Coordinates of C-alpha atoms in Angstrom, one line a residue:
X1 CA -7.4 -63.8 -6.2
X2 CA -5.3 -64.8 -3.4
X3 CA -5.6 -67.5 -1.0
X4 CA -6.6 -66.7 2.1
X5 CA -3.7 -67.2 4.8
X6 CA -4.2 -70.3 7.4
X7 CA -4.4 -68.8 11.2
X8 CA -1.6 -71.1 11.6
X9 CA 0.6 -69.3 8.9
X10 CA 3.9 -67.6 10.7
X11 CA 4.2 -63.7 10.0
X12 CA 6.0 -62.4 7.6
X13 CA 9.1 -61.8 9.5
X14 CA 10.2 -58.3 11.0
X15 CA 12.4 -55.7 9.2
X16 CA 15.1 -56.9 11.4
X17 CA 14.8 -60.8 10.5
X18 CA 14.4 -59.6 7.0
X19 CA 17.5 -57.8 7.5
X20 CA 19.4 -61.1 8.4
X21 CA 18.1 -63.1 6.4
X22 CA 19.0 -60.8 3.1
X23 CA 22.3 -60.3 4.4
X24 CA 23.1 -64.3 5.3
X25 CA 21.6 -65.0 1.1
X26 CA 24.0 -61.8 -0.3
X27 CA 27.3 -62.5 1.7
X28 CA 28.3 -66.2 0.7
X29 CA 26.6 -65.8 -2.7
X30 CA 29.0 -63.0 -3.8
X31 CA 31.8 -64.5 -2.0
X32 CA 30.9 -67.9 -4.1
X33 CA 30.8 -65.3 -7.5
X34 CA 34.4 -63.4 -6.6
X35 CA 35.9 -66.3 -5.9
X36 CA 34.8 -68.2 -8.9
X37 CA 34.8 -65.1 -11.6
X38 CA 37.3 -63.2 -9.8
X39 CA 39.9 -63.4 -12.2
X40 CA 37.5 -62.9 -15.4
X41 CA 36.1 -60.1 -13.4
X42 CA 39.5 -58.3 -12.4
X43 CA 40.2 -57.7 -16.5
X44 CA 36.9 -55.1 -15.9
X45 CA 36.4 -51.7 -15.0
X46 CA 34.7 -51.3 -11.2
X47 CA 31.2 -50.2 -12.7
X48 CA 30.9 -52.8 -15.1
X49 CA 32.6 -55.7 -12.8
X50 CA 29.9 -54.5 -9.8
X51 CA 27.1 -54.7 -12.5
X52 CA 28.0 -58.0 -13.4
X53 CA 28.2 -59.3 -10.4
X54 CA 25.0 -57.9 -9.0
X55 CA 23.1 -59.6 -12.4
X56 CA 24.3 -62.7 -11.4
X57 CA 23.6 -62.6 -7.9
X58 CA 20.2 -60.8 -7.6
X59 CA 18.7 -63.9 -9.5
X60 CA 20.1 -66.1 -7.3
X61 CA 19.9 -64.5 -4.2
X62 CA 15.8 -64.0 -5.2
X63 CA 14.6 -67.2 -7.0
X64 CA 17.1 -69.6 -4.8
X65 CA 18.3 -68.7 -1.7
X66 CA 15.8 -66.5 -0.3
X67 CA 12.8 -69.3 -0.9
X68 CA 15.4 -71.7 1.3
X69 CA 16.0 -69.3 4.1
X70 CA 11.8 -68.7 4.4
X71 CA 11.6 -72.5 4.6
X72 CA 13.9 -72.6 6.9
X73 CA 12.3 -69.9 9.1
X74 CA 9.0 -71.0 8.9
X75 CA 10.6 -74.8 10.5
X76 CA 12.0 -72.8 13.0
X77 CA 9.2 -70.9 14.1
X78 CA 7.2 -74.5 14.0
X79 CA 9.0 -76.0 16.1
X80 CA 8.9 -73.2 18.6
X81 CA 5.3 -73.1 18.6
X82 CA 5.4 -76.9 19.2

């Protein structure tokens, strides 16, 4: 069962900070991937070079970035509220 959800808790941020916050996670993290595996990546075909490249990132993007960027939202809207 879950735990209930302090009255203090922020809310889950809006389809439109969602949509920021996904897109500043993707951007540098592919950049950081082409830049690094670019030239491995340029020997392969489009469909398999973009699969690649999306198994690497989604991990990344999900498990590390995404956990940062709520921490960093929730601090934010702290120190509004303060």
């Amino acid at each position: 069962m879950s735990e209930p959800i302090p009255a203090s808790a922020p809310k889950p941020p809006s389809q439109h900070e969602l949509a920021l916050m996904i897109w500043l996670a993707v951007t540098p993290t592919l950049l950081v991937i082409n830049l690094v595996l670019g030239p491995l990546l340029a020997l392969l075909p489009l469909v398999p070079r973009t699969i690649v490249v999306v198994t690497i990132a989604v991990p990344i993007v999900i498990y590390a970035v995404m956990p940062v960027l709520h921490k960093l939202r929730r601090r934010l809207l702290a120190r509004r509220a303060a």
